[in-house]
Amino acid sequence: MRQVSLREFRTRGAKALAEVPRGETTLLVGQDGPAFFLVPVFGDVVKEDRELRRAMALASLREGWRLAEAAGGNLATQEEIEAEIGRIRSSPGGEEDGCA
């Protein structure tokens, strides 16, 4: 993955990215460290947008988990989450109430 400074990207734009191989993700780096990813789009833009949103949601969840753990929170295991989902789905009106 190539890195391009935010300053260079602002001042030179396309020229700053010209050295990056086609299709390669680029990391824009500012004075405080990594700031943005530039991700190339190929083919089905809707599918790629969905995958990017999923990756962003996962990153957000991981950050939330990290913060909860640092604050002494008790995190549920995957098995506990699946059991809770099963309990709600099997309850009367569980799926009709938008819980599915």
Tab-separated table of C-alpha atoms in Angstrom, residues 3-17 27-36 38:
chain	number	residue	atom	x	y	z
A	3	GLN	CA	1.330	6.354	1.323
A	4	VAL	CA	0.797	9.913	0.141
A	5	SER	CA	0.960	12.924	2.432
A	6	LEU	CA	-2.191	14.988	2.765
A	7	ARG	CA	-0.190	18.086	1.865
A	8	GLU	CA	1.089	16.522	-1.362
A	9	PHE	CA	-2.402	15.258	-2.223
A	10	ARG	CA	-3.899	18.732	-1.656
A	11	THR	CA	-1.305	20.533	-3.721
A	12	ARG	CA	-0.626	18.022	-6.497
A	13	GLY	CA	-3.775	15.841	-6.546
A	14	ALA	CA	-3.665	13.581	-9.591
A	15	LYS	CA	0.121	13.892	-9.937
A	16	ALA	CA	0.571	12.616	-6.378
A	17	LEU	CA	-1.479	9.541	-7.254
A	27	LEU	CA	-3.178	5.689	2.512
A	28	LEU	CA	-3.279	9.461	2.973
A	29	VAL	CA	-1.098	10.448	5.905
A	30	GLY	CA	-1.222	13.732	7.803
A	31	GLN	CA	0.980	15.181	10.525
A	32	ASP	CA	-0.904	13.168	13.147
A	33	GLY	CA	-0.561	9.892	11.243
A	34	PRO	CA	-2.861	7.939	8.919
A	35	ALA	CA	-5.966	9.904	7.979
A	36	PHE	CA	-7.793	8.392	4.982
A	38	LEU	CA	-8.308	6.017	-1.093
